[in-house]
Tab-separated table of C-alpha atoms in Angstrom:
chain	number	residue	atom	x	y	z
A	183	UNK	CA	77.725	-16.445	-27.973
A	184	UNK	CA	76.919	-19.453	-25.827
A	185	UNK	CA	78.920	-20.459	-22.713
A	186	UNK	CA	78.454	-23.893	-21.564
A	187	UNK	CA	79.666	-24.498	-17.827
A	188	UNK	CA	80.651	-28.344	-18.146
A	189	UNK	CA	80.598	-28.526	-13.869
A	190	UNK	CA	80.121	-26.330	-10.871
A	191	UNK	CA	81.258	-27.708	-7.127
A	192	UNK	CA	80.829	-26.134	-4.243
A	193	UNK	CA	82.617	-27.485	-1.214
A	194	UNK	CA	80.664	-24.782	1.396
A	195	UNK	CA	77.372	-26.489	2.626
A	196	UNK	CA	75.449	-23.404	3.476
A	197	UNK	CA	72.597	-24.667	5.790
A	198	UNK	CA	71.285	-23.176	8.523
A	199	UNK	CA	73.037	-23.507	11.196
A	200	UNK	CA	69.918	-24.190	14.232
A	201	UNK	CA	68.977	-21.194	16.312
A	202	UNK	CA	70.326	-21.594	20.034
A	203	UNK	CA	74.266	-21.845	19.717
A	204	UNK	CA	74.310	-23.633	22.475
A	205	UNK	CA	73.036	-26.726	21.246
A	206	UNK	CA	75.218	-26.606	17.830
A	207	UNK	CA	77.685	-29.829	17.281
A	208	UNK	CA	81.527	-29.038	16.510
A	209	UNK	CA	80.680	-29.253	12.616
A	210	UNK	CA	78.049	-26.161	13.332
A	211	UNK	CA	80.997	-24.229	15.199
A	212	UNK	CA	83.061	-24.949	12.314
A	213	UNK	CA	80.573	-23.474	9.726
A	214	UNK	CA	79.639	-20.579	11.652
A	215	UNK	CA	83.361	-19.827	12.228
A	216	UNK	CA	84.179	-19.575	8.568
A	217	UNK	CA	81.218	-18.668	6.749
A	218	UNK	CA	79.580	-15.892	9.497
A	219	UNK	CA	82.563	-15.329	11.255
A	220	UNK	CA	84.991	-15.136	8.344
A	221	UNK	CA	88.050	-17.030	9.850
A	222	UNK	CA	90.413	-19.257	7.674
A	223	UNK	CA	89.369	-23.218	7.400
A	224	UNK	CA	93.052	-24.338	9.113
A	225	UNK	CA	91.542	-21.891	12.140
A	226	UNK	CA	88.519	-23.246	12.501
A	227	UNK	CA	89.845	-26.803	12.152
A	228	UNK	CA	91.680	-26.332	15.390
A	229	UNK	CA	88.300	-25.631	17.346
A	230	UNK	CA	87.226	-29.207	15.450
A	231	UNK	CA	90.666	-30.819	16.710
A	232	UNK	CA	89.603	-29.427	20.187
A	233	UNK	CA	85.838	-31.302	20.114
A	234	UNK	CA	84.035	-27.418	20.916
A	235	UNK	CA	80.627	-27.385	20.398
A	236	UNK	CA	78.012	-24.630	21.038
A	237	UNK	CA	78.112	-24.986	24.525
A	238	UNK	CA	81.763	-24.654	24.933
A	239	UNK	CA	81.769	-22.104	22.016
A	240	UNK	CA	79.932	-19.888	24.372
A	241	UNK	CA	82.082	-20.557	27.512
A	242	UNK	CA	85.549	-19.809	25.673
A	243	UNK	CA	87.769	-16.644	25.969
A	244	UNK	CA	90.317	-15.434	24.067
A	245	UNK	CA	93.053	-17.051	25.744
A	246	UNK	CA	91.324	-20.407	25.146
A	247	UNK	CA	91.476	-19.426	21.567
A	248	UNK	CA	95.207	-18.331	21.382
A	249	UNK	CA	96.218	-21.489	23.885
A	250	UNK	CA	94.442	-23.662	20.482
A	251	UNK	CA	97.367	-21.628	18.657
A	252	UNK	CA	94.579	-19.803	16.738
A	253	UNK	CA	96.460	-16.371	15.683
A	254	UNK	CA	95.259	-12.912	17.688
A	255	UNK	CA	93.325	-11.339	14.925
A	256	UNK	CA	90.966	-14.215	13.890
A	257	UNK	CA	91.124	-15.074	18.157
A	258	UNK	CA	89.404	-11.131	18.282
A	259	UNK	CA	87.112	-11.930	15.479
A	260	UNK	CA	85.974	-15.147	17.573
A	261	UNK	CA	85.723	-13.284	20.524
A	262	UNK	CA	83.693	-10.463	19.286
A	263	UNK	CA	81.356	-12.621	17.729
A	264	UNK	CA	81.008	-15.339	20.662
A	265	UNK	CA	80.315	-11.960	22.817
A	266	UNK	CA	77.263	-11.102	20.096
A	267	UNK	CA	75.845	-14.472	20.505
A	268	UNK	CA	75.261	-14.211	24.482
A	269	UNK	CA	78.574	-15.887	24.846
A	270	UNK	CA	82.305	-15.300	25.992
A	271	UNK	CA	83.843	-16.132	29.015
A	272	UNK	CA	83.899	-14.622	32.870
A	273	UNK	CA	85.615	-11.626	31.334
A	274	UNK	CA	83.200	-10.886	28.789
A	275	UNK	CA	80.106	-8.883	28.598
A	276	UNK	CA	77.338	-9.481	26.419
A	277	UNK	CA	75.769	-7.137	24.594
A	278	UNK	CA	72.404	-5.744	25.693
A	279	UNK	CA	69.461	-7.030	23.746
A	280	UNK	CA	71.312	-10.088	22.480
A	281	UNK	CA	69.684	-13.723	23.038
A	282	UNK	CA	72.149	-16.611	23.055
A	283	UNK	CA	71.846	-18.125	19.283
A	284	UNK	CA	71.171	-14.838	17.291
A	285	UNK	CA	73.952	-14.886	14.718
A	286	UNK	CA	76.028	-11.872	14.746
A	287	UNK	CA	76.809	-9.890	10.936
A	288	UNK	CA	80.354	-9.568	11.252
A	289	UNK	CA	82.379	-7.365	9.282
C-alpha cells in the first residue's frame, strides 16, 4: 500500500525564540505564549493588540492580563510562566535559581 501526501502546511513557525525574554519583539511574546505557554491564538493576539514585548512581558501582572480581557485561567498560565522566566510584576516572586530568559516547561 502506498500513501501519497499531495501537501503538508504548517502555519506554526517553530524557531527559537532568542534567550533573554527581555529583549523578545511582540511576535516572540506571541509564539512563546501559544506554543510554550499553551494559551489559545485569540489570547495571545490581545498581548499583540497591546504592542507587549519581552520587556513588558516581564513587568505584567495578572491584572494587566485580565484588564486585556484575557480569561483567568490562561491569565494564571501567563502568570506562572512570566514568574519562571525572572518576570511578573511587584507582587510576584521569582523562583530561586531562575535567570530572566530560561523558558519555563509548562504543563
Amino acid at each position: 500500500m502506498v500513501v501519497v501526501c499531495e501537501r503538508f502546511e504548517w502555519s506554526g513557525s517553530m524557531s527559537v525564540l532568542p534567550p533573554n525574554a527581555k529583549g523578545w519583539s511582540v511576535e516572540d511574546v506571541k509564539q512563546w505564549a501559544v506554543e510554550q505557554v499553551g494559551i489559545k491564538a485569540q489570547h495571545a493576539d490581545k498581548l499583540v493588540q497591546q504592542e507587549i514585548d519581552g520587556e513588558e512581558l516581564m513587568g505584567m501582572t495578572k491584572e494587566d492580563l485580565r484588564s486585556y480581557d484575557i480569561p483567568d485561567g490562561p491569565a494564571r498560565k501567563l502568570m506562572r510562566a512570566i514568574e519562571g522566566l525572572g518576570g511578573g510584576g511587584s507582587s510576584s516572586v521569582a523562583a530561586p535559581g531562575r535567570s530572566g530568559g530560561v523558558l519555563p516547561v509548562v504543563s
